Coordinates of C-alpha atoms and ligand atoms in Angstrom, one line a residue:
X1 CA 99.0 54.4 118.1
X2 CA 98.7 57.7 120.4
X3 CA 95.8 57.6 122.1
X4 CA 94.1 60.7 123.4
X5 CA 91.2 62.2 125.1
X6 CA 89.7 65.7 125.6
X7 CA 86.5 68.0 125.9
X8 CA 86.9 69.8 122.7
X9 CA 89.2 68.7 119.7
X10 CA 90.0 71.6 117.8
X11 CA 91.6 71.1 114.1
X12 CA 94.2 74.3 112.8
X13 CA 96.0 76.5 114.7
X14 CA 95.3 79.9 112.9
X15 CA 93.9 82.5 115.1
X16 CA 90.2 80.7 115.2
X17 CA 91.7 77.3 116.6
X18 CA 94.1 79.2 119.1
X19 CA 91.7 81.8 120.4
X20 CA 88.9 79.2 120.8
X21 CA 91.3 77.1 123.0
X22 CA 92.4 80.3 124.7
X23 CA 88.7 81.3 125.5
X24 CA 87.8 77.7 126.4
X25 CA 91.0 77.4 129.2
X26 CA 89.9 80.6 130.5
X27 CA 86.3 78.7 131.5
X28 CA 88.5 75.5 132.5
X29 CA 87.0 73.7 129.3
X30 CA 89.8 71.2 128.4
X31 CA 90.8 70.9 124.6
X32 CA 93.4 69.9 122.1
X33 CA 94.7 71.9 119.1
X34 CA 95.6 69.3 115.8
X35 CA 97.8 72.1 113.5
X36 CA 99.0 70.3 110.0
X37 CA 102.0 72.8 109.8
X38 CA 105.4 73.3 112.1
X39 CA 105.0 75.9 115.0
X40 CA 107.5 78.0 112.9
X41 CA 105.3 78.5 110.0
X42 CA 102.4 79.3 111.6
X43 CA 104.2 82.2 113.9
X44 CA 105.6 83.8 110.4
X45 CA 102.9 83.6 108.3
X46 CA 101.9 86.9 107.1
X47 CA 98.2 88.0 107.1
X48 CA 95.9 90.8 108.6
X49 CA 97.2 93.4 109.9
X50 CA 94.1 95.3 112.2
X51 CA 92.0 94.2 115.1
X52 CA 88.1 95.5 115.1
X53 CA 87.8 97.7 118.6
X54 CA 85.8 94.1 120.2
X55 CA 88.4 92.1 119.0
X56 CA 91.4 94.2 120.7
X57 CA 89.3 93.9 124.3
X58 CA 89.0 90.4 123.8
X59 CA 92.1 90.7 123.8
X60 CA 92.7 92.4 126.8
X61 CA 90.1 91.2 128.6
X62 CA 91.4 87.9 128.4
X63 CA 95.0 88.4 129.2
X64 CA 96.1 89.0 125.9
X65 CA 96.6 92.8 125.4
X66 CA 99.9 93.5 127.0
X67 CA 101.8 92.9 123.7
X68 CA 99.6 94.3 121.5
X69 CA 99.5 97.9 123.3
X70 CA 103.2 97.9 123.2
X71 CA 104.0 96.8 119.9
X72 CA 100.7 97.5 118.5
X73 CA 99.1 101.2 117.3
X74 CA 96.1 102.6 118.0
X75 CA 94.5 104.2 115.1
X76 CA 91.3 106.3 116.0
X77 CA 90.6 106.8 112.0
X78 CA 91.4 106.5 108.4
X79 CA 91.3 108.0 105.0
X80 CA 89.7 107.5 101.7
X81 CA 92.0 109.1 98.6
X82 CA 89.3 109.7 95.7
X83 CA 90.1 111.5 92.7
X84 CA 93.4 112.8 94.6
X85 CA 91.8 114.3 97.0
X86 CA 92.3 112.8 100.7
X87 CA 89.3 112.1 102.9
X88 CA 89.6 111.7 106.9
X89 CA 87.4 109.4 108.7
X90 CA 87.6 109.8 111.9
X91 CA 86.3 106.9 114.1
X92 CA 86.7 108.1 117.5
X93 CA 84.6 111.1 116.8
X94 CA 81.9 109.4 114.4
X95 CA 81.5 106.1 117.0
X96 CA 83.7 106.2 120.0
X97 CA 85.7 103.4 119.1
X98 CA 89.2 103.0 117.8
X99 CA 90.7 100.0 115.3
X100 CA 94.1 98.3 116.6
X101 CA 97.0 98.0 114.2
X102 CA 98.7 94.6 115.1
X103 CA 99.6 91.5 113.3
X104 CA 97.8 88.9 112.7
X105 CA 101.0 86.7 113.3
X106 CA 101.8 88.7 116.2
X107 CA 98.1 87.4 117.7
X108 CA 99.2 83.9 116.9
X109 CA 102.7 84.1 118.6
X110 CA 100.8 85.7 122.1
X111 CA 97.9 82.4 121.6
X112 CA 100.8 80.5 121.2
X113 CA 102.8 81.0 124.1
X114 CA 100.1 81.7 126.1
X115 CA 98.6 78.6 125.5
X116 CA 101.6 76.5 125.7
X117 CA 102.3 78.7 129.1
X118 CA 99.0 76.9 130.4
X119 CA 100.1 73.5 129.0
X120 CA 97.1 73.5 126.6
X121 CA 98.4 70.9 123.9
X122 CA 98.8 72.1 120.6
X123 CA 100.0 69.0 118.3
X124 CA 102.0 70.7 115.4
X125 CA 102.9 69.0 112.5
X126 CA 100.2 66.5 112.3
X127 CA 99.4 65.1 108.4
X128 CA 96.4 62.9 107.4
X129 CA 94.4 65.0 110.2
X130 CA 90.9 63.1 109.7
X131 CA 87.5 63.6 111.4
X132 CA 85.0 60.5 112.6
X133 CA 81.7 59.7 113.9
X134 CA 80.6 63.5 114.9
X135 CA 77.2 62.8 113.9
X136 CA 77.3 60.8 117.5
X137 CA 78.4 62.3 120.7
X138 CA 81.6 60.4 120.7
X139 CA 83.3 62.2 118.2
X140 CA 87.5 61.5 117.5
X141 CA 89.8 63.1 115.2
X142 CA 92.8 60.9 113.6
X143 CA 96.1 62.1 112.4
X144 CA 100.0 61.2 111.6
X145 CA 102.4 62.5 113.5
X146 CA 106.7 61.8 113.8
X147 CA 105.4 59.0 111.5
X148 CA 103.3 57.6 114.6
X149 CA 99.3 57.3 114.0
X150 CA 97.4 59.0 116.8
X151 CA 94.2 59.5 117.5
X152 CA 92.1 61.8 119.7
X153 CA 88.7 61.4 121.3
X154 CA 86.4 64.4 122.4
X155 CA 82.7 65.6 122.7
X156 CA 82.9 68.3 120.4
X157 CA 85.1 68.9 116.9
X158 CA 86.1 72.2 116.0
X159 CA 86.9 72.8 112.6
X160 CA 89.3 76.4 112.4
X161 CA 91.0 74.7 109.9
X162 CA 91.3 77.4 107.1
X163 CA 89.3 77.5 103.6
X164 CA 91.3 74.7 102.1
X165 CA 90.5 72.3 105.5
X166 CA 88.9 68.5 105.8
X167 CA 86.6 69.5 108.2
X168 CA 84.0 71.3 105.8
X169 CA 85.0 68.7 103.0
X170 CA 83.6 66.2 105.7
X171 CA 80.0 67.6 105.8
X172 CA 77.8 65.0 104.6
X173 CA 77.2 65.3 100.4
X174 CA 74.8 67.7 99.7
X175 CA 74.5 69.4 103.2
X176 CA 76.2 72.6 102.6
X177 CA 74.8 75.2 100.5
X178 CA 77.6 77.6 99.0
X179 CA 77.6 81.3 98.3
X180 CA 80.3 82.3 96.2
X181 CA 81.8 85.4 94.4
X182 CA 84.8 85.7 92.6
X183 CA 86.0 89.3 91.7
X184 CA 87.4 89.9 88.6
X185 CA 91.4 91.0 90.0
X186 CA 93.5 90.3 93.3
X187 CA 95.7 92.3 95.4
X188 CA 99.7 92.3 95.0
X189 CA 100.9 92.8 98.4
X190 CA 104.1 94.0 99.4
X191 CA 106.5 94.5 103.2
X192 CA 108.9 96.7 102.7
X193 CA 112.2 98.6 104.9
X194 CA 110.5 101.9 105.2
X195 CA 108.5 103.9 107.7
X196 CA 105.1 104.6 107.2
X197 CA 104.7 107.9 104.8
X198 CA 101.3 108.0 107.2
X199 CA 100.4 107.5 110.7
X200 CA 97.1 106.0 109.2
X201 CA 95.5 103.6 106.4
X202 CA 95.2 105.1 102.8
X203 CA 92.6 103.6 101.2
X204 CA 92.8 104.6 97.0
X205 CA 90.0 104.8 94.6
X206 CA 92.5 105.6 90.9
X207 CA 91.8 104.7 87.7
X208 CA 94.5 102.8 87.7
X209 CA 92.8 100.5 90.6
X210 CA 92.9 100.7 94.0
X211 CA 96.0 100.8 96.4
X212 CA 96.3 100.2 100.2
X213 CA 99.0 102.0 102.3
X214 CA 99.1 100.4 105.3
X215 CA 102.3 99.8 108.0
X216 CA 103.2 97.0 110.8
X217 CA 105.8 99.2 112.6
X218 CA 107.8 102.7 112.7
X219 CA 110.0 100.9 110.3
X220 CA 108.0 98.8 107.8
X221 CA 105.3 99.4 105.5
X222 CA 102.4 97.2 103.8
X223 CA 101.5 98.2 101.4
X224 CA 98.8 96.7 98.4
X225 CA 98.3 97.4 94.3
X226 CA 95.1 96.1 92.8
X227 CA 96.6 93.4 90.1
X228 CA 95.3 90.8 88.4
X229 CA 93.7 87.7 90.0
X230 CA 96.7 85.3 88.6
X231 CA 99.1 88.4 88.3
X232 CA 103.1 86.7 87.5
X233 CA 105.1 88.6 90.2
X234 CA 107.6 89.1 87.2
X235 CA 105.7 91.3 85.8
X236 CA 106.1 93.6 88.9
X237 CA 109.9 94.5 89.4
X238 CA 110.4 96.5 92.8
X239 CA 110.7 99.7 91.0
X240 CA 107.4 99.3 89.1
X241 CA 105.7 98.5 92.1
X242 CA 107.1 102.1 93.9
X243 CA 106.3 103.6 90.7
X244 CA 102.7 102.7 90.1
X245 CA 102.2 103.0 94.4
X246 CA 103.5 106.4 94.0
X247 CA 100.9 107.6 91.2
X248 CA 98.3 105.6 92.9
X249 CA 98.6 107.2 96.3
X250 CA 99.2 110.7 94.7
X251 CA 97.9 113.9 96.8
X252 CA 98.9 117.3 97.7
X253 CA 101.4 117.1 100.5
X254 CA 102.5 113.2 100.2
X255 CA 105.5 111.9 99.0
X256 CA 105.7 108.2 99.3
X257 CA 108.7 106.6 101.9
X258 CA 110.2 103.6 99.6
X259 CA 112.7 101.1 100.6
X260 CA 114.1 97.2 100.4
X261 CA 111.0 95.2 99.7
X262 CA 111.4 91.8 101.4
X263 CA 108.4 90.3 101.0
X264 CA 106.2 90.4 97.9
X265 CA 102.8 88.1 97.3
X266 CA 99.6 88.3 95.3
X267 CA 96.1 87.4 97.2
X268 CA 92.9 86.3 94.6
X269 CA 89.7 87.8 96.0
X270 CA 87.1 86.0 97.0
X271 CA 83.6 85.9 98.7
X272 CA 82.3 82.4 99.9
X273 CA 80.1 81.3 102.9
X274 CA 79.2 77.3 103.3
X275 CA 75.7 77.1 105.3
X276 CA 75.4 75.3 107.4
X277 CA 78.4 75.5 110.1
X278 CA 77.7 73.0 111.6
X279 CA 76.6 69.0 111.6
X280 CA 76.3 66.5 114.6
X281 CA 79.3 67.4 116.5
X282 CA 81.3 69.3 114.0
X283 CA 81.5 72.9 113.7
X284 CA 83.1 75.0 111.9
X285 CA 84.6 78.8 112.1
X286 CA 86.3 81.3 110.2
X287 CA 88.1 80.5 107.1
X288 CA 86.8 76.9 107.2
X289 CA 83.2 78.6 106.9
X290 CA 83.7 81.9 105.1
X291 CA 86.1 84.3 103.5
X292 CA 85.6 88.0 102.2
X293 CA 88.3 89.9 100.2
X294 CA 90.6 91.6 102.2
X295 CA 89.1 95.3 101.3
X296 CA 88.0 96.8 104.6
X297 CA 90.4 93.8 107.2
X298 CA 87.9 91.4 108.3
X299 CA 88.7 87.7 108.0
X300 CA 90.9 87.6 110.7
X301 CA 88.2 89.4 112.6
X302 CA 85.1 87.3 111.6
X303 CA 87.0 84.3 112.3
X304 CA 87.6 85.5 116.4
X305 CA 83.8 86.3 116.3
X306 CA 82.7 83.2 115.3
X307 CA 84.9 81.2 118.2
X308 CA 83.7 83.9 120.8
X309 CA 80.1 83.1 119.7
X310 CA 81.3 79.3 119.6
X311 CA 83.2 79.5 123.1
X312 CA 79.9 80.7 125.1
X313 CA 77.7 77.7 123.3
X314 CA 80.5 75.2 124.7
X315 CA 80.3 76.4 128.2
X316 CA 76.7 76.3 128.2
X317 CA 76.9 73.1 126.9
X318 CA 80.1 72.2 128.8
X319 CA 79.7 73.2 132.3
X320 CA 75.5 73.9 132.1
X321 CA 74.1 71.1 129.8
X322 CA 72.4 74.0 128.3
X323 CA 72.6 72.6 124.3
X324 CA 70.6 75.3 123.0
X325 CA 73.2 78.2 122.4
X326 CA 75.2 75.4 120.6
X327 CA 72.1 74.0 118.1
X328 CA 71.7 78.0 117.5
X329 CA 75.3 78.2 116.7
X330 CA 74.8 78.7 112.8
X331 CA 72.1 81.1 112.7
X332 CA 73.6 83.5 115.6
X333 CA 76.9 83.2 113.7
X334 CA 75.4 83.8 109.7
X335 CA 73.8 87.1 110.9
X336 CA 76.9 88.6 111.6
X337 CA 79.0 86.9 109.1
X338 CA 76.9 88.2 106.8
X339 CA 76.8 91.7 107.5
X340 CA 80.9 91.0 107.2
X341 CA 80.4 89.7 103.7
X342 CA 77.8 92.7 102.8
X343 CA 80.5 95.7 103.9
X344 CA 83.7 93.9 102.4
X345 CA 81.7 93.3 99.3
X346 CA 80.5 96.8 99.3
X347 CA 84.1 97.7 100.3
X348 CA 85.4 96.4 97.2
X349 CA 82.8 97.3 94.8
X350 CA 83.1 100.8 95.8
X351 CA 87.7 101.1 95.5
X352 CA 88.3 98.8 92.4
X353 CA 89.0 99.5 88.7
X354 CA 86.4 97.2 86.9
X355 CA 87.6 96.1 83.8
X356 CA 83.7 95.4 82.9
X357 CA 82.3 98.3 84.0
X358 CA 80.7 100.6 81.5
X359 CA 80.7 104.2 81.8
X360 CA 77.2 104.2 83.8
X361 CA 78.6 101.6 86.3
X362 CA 81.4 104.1 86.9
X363 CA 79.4 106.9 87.9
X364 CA 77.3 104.7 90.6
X365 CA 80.7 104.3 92.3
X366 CA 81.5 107.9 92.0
X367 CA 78.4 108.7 93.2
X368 CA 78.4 106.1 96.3
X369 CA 81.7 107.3 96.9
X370 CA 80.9 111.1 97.3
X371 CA 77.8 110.4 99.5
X372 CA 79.7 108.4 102.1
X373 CA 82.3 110.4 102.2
X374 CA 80.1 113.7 102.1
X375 CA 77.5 112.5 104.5
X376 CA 77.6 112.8 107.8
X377 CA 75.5 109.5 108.1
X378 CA 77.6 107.7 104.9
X379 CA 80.9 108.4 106.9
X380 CA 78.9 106.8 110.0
X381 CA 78.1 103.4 108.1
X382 CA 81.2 102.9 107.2
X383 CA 83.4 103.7 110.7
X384 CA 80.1 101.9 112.5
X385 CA 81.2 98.6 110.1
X386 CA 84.7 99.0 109.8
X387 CA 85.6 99.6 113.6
X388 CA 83.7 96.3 114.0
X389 CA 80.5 94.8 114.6
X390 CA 79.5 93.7 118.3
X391 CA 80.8 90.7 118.7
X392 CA 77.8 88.5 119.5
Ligands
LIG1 P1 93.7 80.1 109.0 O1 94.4 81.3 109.5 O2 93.8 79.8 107.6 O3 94.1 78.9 110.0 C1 93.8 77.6 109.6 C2 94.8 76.7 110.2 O4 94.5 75.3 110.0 C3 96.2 76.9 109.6 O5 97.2 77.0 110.6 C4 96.4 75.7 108.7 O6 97.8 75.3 108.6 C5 95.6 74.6 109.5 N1 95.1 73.5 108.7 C6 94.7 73.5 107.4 N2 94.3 72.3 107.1 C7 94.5 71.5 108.1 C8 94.3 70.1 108.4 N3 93.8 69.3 107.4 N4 94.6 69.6 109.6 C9 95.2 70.4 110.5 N5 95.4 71.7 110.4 C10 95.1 72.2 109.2 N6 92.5 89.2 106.3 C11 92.4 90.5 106.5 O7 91.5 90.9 107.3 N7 93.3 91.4 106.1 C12 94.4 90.9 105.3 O8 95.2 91.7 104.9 C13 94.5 89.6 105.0 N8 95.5 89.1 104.2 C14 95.5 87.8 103.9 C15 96.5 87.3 103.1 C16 96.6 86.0 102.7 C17 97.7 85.4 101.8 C18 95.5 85.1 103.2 C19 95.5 83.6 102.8 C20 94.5 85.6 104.0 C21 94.5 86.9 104.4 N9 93.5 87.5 105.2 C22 93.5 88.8 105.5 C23 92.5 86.6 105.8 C24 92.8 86.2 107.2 O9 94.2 86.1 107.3 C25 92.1 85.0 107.5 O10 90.7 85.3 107.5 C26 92.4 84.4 108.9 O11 93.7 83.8 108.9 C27 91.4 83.3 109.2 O12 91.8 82.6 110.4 P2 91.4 81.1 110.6 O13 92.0 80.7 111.9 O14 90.0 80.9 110.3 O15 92.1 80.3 109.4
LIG2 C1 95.6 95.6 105.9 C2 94.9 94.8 105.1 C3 93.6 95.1 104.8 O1 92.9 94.2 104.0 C4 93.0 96.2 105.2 O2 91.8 96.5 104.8 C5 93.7 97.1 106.0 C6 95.0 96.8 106.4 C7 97.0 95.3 106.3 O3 97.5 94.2 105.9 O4 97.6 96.1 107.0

């Protein structure tokens, strides 16, 4: 047995887990990262692909940004395609800010080495990962590693282990209540060998369903088709998927860049928050807690909200023996997370085909649609939301 001690035991190395150890070492708060999957995986596994304006200066204000600003694009708006006809929203102008296009993968590989550079110990490859006694203040986590057991004791358990995690499935029975929404399609997501056939986002309202153009470089595209939930990626040879992007994305003046599609995946869509977040010692964040559908980029960002919110209770805690930020920790987080959930579920109502839509529900979107874009004040909402949220 590996025994081990530390301030903070934090469970999953996605961007939650690695940014709260990040923030924590910049406050000298000592912690351990317990990741079930190799340190390969988790640098190549592709996800979100823009940073809310806060996010970014976390980013920068921490020692993270130099990366990003190379590699990384700034994109000061975006447009809405509706009935073929292209709609600029221009954030800069309607709030100030600006959205960051930079992989979510690309934030993991900068935690990554930046925590390993400070010889914070992130334990890859640990199986059986188990959570004890947090409802005391001695806390430990167990887990399997190189076939050795090991186990790790701590004040505090983070649980940034993703949707599919043990540390929410370790709440006591009956504690959690559960919000949940399933919609009614999914999104077939592609990466492709081709520049961008925009220097921004394309978001597409078609009666065919919706469609995403989005980009991670000058030479490689992402881009999205509204599918089925359960949608068999045989039933979408490459050439469909060009064909159906290219009638989707449609306007006066575009012609759509194709090229060698190397990556292809389809992503169910999904509203779901667990209240509480936390219990005794345990706390969650992001995935662990919540997940919104993709439409409008904001798990990756709610889940680095909820560790800087989670970060300044542990120092109070920590290096104050203030505990009050830290019993607060679920409400000050739901507010927020909930005004996520609202504008990705509004997000999605208002760019999908609904199968179970009848001809009234179709002209509410219209309707929605033409008054935010139209508006001065609807084009507002939605750069206020979409830009990001302050982060507390
Ligand atoms: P995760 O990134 O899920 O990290 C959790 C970590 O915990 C993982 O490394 C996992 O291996 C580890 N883990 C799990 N179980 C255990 C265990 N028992 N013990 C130890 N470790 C464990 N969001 C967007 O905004 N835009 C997008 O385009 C977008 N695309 C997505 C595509 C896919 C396929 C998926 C799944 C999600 C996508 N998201 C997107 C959502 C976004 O990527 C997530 O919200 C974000 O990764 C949440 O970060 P997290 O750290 O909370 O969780
Ligand atoms: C991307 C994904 C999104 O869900 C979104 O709203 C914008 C961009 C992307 O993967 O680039």
């Amino acid at each position: 047995m590996t025994a081990g001690r530390t301030r903070i035991g934090i469970i999953g190395a996605g961007p939650a887990g690695l940014m709260l150890a990040h923030l924590l070492h910049q406050n000298g708060i000592e912690s351990v990262v317990v990741e079930a999957r190799s340190r390969e995986y988790v640098e190549n596994r592709i996800r979100a692909g823009i940073l809310e304006y806060e996010v970014a200066e976390l980013m920068r204000s921490t020692g993270l940004g130099a990366r990003m600003d190379s590699v990384g694009s700034r994109h000061d708006g975006t447009n809405f395609l509706v009935n073929g006809q292209l709609h600029h929203i221009d954030f800069h102008e309607l709030t100030g800010k600006h959205v960051m296009l930079y992989s979510q993968h690309e934030v993991v590989r900068d935690l990554i080495a930046s925590l390993l550079e400070a010889g914070v110990e992130i334990l890859f490859e640990a199986t059986e990962v188990a959570v004890h006694d947090f409802a005391t203040d001695k806390p430990y986590v167990t887990y399997v590693r190189g076939g050795a057991a090991g186990r790790l004791d701590c004040e505090i358990i983070a649980g940034c282990d993703g949707f599919h995690g043990t540390c929410r499935q370790s709440f006591p029975a009956g504690l959690i209540v559960e919000y949940d929404r399933e919609y009614p399609f999914g999104w077939l997501g592609i990466l492709a060998e081709a520049p961008p056939s925009k220097d921004e986002l394309i978001y597409a309202n078609h009666k065919n369903g919706f469609a995403l153009l989005s980009m991670r470089s000058p030479t490689i595209s992402r881009l999205y088709l509204q599918s089925a939930p359960d949608e068999p990626l045989e039933n979408w040879p490459d050439d469909r998927i060009w064909e159906e992007l290219a009638v989707r994305l449609a306007h006066d003046g575009f012609s759509l860049n194709t090229g060698k599609i190397f990556q292809k995946g389809v992503t169910a869509m999904r509203s779901y928050v667990a209240e509480p977040m936390q219990t005794g010692r345990l706390l969650l964040a992001g995935d662990a807690a919540h997940i919104v559908p993709p439409t409008g980029a904001k798990g990756l960002n709610s889940a680095i909200a909820d560790v800087a919110i989670m970060a300044r209770a542990i120092e109070a805690f920590c290096l104050r023996h203030d505990a009050e930020p830290l019993n607060h920790y679920t409400e000050t987080c739901l507010r927020r997370i909930w005004q996520i959930e609202r504008f990705s579920w509004w997000m999605t109502s208002m760019m999908h085909k609904f199968d179970n839509h009848g001809p009234f529900d179709a002209r509410m979107q219209t309707a929605e649609l033409d008054y935010i874009l139209n508006s001065s004040a609807g084009q507002v909402t939605l750069a206020e939301n979409y830009v990001g949220l302050p982060l507390h």
